Short mmCIF file of C-alpha atoms in Angstrom, two decimals:
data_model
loop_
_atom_site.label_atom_id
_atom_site.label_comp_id
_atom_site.label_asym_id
_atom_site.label_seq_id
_atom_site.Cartn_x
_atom_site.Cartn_y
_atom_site.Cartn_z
CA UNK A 367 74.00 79.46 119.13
CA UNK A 368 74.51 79.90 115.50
CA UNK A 369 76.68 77.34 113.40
CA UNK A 370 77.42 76.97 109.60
CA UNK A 371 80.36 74.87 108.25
CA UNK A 372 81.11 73.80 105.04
CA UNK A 373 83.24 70.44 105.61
CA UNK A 374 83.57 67.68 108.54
CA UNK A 375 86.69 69.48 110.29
CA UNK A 376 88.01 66.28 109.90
CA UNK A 377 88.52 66.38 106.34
CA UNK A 378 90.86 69.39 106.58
CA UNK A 379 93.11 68.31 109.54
CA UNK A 380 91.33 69.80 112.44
CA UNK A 381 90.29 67.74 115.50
CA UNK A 382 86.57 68.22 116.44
CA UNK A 383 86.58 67.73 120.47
CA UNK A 384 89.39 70.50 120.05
CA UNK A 385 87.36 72.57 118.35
CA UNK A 386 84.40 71.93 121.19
CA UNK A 387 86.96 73.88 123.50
CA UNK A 388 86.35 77.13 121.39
CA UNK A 389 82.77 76.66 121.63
CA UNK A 390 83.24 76.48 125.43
CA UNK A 391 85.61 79.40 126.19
CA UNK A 392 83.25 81.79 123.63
CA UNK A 393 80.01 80.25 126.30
CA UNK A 394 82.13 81.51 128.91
CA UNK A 395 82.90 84.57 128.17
CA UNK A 396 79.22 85.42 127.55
CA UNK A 397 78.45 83.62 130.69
CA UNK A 398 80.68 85.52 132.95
CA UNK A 399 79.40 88.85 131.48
CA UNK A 400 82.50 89.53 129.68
CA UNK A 401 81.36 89.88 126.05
CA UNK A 402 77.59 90.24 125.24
CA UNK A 403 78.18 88.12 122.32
CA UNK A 404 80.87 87.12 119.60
CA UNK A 405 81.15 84.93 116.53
CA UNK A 406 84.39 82.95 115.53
CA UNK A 407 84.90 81.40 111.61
CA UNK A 408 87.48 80.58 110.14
CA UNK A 409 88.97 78.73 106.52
CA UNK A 410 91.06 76.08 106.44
CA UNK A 411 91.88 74.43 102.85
CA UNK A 412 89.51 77.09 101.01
CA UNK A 413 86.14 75.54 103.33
CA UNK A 414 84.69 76.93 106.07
CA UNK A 415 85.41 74.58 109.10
CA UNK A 416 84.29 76.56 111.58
CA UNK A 417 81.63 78.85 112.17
CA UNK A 418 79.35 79.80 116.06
CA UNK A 419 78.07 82.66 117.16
CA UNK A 420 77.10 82.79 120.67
CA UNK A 421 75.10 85.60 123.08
CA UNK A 422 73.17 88.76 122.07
CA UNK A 423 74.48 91.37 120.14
CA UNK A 424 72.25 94.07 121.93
CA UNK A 425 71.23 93.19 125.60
CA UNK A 426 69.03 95.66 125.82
CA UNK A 427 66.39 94.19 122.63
CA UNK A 428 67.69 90.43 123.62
CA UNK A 429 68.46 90.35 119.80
CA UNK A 430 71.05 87.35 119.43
CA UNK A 431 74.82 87.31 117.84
CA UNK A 432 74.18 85.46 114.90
CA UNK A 433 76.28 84.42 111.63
CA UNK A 434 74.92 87.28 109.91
CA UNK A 435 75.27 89.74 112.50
CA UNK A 436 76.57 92.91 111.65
CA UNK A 437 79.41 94.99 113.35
CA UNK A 438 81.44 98.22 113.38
CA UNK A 439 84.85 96.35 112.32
CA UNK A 440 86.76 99.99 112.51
CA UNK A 441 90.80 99.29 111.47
CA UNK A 442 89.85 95.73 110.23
CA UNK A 443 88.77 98.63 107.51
CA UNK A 444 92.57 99.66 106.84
CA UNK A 445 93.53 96.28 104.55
CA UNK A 446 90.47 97.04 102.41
CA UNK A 447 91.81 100.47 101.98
CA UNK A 448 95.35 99.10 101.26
CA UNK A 449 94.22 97.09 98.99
CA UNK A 450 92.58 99.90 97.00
CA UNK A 451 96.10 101.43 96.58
CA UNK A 452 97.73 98.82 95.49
CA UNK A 453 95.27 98.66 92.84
CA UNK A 454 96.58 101.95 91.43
CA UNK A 455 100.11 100.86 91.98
CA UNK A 456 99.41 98.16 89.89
CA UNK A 457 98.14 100.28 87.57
CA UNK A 458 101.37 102.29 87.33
CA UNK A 459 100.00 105.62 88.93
CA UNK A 460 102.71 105.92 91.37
CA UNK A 461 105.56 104.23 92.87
CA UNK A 462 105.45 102.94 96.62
CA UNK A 463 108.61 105.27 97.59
CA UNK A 464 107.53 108.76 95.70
CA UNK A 465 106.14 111.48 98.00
CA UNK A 466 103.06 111.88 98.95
CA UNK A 467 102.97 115.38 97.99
CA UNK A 468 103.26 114.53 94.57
CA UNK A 469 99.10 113.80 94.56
CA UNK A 470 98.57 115.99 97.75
CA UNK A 471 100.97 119.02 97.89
CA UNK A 472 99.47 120.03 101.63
CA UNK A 473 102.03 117.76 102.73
CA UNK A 474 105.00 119.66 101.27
CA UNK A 475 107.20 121.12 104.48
CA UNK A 476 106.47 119.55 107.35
CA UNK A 477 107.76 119.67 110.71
CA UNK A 478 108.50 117.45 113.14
CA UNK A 479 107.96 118.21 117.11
CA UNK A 480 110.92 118.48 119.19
CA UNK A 481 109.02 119.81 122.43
CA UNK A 482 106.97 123.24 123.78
CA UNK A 483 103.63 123.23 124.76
CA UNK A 484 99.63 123.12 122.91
CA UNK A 485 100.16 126.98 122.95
CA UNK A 486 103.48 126.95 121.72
CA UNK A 487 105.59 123.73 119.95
CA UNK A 488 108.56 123.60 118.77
CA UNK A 489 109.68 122.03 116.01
CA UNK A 490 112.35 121.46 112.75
CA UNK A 491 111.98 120.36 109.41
CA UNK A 492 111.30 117.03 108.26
CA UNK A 493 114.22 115.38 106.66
CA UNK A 494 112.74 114.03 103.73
CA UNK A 495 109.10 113.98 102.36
CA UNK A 496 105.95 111.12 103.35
CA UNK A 497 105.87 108.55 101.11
CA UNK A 498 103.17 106.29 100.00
CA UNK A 499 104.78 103.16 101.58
CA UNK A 500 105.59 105.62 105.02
CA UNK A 501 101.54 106.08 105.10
CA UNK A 502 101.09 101.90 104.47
CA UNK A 503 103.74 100.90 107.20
CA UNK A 504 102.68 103.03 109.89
CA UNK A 505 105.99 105.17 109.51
CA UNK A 506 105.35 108.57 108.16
CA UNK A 507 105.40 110.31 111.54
CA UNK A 508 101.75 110.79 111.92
CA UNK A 509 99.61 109.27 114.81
CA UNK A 510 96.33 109.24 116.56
CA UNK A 511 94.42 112.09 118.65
CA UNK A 512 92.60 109.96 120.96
CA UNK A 513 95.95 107.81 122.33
CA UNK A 514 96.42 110.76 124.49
CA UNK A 515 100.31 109.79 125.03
CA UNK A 516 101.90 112.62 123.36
CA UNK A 517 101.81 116.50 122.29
CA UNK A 518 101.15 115.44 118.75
CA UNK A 519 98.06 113.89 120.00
CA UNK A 520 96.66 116.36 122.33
CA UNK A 521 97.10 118.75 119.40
CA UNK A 522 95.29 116.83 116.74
CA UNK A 523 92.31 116.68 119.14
CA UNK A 524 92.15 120.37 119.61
CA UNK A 525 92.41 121.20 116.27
CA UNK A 526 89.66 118.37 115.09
CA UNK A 527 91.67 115.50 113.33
CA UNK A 528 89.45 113.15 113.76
CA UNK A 529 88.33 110.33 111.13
CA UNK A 530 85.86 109.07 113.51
CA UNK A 531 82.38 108.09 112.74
CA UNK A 532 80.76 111.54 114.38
CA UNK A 533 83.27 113.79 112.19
CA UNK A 534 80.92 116.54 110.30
CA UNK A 535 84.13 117.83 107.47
CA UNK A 536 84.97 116.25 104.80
CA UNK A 537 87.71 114.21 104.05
CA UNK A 538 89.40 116.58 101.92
CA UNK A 539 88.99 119.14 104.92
CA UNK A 540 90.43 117.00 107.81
CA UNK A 541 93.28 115.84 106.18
CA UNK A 542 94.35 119.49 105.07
CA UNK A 543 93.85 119.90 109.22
CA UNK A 544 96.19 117.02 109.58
CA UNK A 545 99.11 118.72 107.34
CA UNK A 546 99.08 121.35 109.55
CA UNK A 547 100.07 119.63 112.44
CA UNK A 548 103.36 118.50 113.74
CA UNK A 549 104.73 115.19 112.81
CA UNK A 550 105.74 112.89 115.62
CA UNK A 551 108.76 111.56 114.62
CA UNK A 552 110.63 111.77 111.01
CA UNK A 553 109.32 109.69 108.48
CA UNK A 554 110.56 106.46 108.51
CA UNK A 555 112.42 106.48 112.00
CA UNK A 556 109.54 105.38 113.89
CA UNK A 557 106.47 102.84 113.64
CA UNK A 558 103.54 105.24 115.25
CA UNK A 559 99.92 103.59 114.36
CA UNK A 560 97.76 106.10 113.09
CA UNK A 561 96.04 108.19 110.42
CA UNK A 562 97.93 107.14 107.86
CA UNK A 563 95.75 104.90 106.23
CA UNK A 564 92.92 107.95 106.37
CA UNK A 565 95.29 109.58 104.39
CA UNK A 566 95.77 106.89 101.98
CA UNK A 567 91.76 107.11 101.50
CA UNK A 568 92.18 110.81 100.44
CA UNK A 569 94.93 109.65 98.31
CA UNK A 570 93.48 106.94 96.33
CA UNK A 571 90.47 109.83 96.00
CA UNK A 572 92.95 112.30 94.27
CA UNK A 573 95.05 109.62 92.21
CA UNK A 574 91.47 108.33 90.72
CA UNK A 575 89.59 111.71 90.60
CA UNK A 576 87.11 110.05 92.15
CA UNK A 577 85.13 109.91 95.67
CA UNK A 578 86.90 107.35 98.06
CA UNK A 579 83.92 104.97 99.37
CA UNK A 580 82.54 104.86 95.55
CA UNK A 581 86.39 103.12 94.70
CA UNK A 582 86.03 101.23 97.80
CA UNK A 583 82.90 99.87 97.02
CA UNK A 584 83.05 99.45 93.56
CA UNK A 585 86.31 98.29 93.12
CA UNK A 586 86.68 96.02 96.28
CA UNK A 587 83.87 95.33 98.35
CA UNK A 588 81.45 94.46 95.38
CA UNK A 589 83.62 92.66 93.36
CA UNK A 590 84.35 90.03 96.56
CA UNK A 591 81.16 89.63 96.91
CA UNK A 592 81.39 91.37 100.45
CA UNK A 593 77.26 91.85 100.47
CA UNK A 594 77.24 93.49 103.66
CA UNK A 595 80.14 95.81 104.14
CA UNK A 596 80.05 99.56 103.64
CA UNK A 597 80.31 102.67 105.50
CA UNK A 598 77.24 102.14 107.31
CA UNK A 599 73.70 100.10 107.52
CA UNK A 600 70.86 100.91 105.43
CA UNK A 601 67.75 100.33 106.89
CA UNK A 602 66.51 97.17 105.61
CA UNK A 603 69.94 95.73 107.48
CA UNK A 604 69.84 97.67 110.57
CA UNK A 605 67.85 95.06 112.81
CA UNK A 606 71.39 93.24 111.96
CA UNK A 607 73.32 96.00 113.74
CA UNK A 608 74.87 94.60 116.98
CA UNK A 609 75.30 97.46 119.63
CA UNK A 610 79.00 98.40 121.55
CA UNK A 611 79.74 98.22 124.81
CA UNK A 612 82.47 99.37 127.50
CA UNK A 613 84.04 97.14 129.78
CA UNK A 614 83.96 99.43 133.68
CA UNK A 615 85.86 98.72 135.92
CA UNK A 616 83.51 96.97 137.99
CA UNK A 617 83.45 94.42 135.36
CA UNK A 618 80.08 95.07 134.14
CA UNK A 619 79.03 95.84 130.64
CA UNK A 620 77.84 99.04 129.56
CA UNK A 621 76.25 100.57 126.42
CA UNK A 622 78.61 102.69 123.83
CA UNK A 623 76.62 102.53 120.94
CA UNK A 624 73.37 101.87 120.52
CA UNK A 625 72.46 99.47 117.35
CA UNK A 626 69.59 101.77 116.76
CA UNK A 627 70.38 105.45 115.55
CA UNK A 628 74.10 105.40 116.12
CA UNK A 629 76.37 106.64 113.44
CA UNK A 630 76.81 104.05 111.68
CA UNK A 631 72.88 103.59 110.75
CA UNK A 632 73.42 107.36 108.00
CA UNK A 633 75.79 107.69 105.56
CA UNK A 634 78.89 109.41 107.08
CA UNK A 635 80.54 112.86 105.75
CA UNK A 636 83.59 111.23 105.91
CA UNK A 637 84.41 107.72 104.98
CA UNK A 638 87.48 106.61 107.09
CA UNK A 639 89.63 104.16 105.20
CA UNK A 640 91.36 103.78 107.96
CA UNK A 641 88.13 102.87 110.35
CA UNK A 642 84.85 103.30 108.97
CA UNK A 643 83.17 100.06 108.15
CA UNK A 644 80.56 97.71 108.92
CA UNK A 645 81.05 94.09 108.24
CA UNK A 646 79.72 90.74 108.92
CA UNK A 647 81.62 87.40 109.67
CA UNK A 648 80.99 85.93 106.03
CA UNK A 649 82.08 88.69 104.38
CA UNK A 650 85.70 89.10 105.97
CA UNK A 651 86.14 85.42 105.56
CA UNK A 652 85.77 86.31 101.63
CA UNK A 653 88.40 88.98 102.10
CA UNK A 654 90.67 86.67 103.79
CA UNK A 655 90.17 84.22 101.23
CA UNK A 656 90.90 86.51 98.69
CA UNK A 657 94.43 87.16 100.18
CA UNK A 658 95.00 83.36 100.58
CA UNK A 659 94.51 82.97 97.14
CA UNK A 660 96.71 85.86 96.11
CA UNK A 661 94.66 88.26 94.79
CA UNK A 662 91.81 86.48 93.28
CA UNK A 663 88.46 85.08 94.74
CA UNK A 664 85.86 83.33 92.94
CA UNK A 665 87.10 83.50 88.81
CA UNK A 666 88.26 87.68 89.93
CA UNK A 667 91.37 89.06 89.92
CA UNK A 668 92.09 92.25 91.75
CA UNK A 669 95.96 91.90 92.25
CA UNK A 670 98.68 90.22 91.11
CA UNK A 671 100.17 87.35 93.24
CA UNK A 672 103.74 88.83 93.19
CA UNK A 673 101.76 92.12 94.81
CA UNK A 674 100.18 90.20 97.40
CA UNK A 675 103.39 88.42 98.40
CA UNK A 676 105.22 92.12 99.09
CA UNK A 677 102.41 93.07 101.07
CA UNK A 678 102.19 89.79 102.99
CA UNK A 679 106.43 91.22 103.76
CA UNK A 680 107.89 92.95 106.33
CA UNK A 681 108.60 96.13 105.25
CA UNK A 682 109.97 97.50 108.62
CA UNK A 683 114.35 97.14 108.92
CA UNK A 684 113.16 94.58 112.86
CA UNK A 685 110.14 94.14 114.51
CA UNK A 686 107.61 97.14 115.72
CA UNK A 687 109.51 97.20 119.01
CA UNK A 688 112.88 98.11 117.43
CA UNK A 689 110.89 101.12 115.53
CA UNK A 690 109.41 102.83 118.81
CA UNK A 691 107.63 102.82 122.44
CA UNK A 692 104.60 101.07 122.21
CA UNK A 693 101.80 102.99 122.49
CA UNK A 694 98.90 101.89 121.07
CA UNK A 695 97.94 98.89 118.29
CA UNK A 696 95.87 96.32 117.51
CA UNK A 697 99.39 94.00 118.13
CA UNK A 698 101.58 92.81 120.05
CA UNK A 699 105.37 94.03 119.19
CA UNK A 700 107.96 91.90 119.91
CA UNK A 701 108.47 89.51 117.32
CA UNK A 702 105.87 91.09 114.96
CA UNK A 703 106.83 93.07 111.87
CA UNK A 704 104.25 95.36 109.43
CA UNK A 705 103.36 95.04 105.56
CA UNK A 706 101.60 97.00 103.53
CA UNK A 707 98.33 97.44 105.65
CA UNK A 708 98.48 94.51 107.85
CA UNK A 709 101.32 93.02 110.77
CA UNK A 710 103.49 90.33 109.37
CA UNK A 711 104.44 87.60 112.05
CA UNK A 712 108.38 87.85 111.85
CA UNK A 713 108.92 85.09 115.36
CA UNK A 714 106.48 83.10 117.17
CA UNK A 715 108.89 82.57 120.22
CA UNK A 716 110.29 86.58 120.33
CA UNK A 717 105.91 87.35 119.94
CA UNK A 718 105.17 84.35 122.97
CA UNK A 719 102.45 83.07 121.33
CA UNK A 720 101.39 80.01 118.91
CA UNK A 721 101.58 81.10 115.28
CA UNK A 722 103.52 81.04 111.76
CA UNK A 723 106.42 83.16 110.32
CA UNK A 724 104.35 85.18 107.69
CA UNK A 725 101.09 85.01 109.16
CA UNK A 726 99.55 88.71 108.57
CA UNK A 727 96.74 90.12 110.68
CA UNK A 728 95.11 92.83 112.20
CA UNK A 729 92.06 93.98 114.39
CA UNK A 730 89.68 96.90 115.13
CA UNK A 731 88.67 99.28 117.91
CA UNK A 732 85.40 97.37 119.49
CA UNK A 733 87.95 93.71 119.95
CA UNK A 734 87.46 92.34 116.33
CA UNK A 735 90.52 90.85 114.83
CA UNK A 736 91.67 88.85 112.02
CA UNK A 737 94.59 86.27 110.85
CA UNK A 738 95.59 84.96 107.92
CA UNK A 739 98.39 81.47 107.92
CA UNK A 740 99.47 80.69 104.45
CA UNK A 741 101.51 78.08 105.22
CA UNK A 742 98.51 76.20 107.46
CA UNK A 743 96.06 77.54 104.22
CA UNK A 744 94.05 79.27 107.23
CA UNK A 745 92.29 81.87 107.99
CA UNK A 746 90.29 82.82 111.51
CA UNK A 747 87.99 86.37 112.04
CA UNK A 748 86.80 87.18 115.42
CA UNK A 749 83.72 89.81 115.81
CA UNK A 750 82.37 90.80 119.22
CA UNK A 751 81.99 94.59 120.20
CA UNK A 752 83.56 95.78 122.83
CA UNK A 753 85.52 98.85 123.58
CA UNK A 754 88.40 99.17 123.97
CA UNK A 755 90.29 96.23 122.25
CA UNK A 756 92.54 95.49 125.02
CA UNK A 757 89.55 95.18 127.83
CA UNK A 758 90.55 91.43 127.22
CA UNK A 759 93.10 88.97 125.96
CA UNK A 760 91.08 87.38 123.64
CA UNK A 761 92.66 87.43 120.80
CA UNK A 762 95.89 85.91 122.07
CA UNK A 763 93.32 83.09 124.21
CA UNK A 764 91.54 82.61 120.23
CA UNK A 765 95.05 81.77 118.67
CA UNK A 766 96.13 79.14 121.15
CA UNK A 767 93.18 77.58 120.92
CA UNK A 768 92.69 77.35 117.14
CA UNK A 769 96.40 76.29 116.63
CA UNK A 770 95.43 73.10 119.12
CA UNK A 771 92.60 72.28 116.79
CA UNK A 772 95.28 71.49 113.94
CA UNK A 773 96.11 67.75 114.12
CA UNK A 774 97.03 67.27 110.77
#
């Protein structure tokens, strides 16, 4: 087991033998072979108050989830990449409702499916352009390949849309792919999860003239002091690496991704903003701390308060169920709204679990997840690494929990 706290729990408002039961359900989960390993942190009143990592992060070496462990974090990456926009939009390149083709013109008449086949789709014209805010929200009609629920899908997969870690083109290249495709649904009708936020990476690259991951890095990750995040692990990290694995139906564990070689161990072509990077518990506890403090951490400012707040807002008219068949997300959607890169808790009784109107959170791919409770001054991240996300109900079992340990 690995621990680090800042504070006596008590000190903050958190009971310690309620706390204990965290440290017992993350034993058991390792101990029933459910999760090879997993860490749980989290802030509350600007300290860390709780910190344990527990089981391996790659069975096959016997190397141990630790603190410092590091892990493929995948859409945990998209509020990073938000943030980077709003940057600009702070900066008064753009507004959040012009189009989209304003920076990239590949996006000037689309078409949205109405039916045929991979051979042959239909389709008619979109009713009014993609705009910035459609691409932060989740509602510009674009989606994911590897959902494999609709047309859209199938057809993105065949004609190599794909932000993914093992993607050889460029940026620039697969998102001129992507305009080429049918939309799902007309922008702003529908919440879809999907590429947008990919998108938005291409975007900030065209608005600043510059490449994406250098922005990312230089304008977010280094100045919050996030030591260990990036697009992948240079070698003098990569014995940090933790490995993926698959839940089978048998119950049993198996390998994904190896922790040596993998992807993630090389610079990529492409640098996903929407899924692409690495990240330790430590350093997404500074991002979240940086969004509890409205845009500043440690003496820097990157963002206003008043531009926090509207992303910390629902931007949707009702919750993500109102806006669409659920499909795929890293989120419930009764009861649960969406901001500007993150979901926005709109009703803990409508979502049936313990939390906080305006609470904003959001996972990734291999079951990490993050939430942030201004009104409790909290914060909580969850790594482990296993695919897919909803293998489990962890996340839901990790909120329950932590929202017992408050006593204060």
């Amino acid at each position: 087991m690995d621990s680090i706290t800042d504070i006596d729990p008590r000190a903050v408002g958190l009971c310690p033998d309620r706390l204990e039961r965290i440290d017992g359900w993350m034993r058991r989960l390792v101990a029933d072979g459910r999760l090879a390993g997993l860490s749980v942190a989290f802030l509350r009143g600007g300290k860390t108050a709780f910190f344990r990592a527990h089981g391996l992060a790659d069975i096959g070496r016997q190397k141990p989830f630790a603190a410092d462990t590091i892990v493929r974090i995948y859409s945990m990456t998209k509020p990073l990449t938000s943030v980077a926009v709003m940057m600009l939009y702070e900066e008064g390149r753009f507004q959040l409702d012009d189009p989209v083709t304003r920076f990239l013109p590949e996006f000037g008449d689309m078409r949205v499916l109405t039916g045929g086949s991979r051979a042959k789709w239909d389709s008619e014209p979109a009713r009014r352009p993609i705009t910035i805010r459609d691409l932060l929200t989740h509602t510009s009609g674009l989606t994911y390949g590897f959902m494999e629920a609709t047309l859209v899908d199938a057809l993105y997969r065949s004609s190599g849309v794909d932000f993914g870690e093992k993607q050889e083109a460029s940026l620039a290249e697969v998102v001129r792919r992507l305009s080429e495709m049918p939309l799902l649904a007309q922008p702003g009708s529908e919440w879809n999860y999907s590429v947008g936020t990919d998108v938005l990476g291409h975007l900030v690259a065209a608005v600043s003239g510059r490449d994406f991951a250098d922005v990312l890095r230089e304008r977010v990750i280094a100045p919050l002091g996030m030591v260990d995040t990036d697009f992948f692990v240079p070698a003098h990290k990569a014995s940090r690496l933790a490995a993926t694995y698959s839940l089978y139906r048998d119950r049993s564990l198996k390998l994904y991704d190896d922790a040596e070689g993998g992807p993630f161990t090389r610079p990529p072509a492409l640098a996903s903003g929407g899924g692409g990077l690495v990240s330790t518990a430590a350093d997404y506890l500074r991002f979240c701390r940086f969004i509890l403090n409205r845009g500043e951490l440690d003496g820097v400012r990157l963002l206003g308060r008043k531009t926090v707040d509207l992303m910390c807002m629902n931007h949707l008219p009702g919750d993500l169920a109102a806006m669409g068949q659920p499909r795929f997300s890293e989120s419930s959607y009764t009861g649960i709204g969406f901001g500007l890169g993150f979901s926005v808790m709109l009703d803990p009784a409508r979502a049936q679990i313990l939390g906080t109107p305006g609470e904003v959170a959001w996972g990734g791919l291999a079951s990490t997840s993050f939430w942030i409770d201004p009104a409790e001054d909290l914060a909580v991240v969850m790594l482990a690494q296993l695919i897919p996300s909803s293998a489990l109900p962890i996340r839901r079992e990790l909120r329950v929990l932590t929202y017992a340990a408050l006593v204060d």
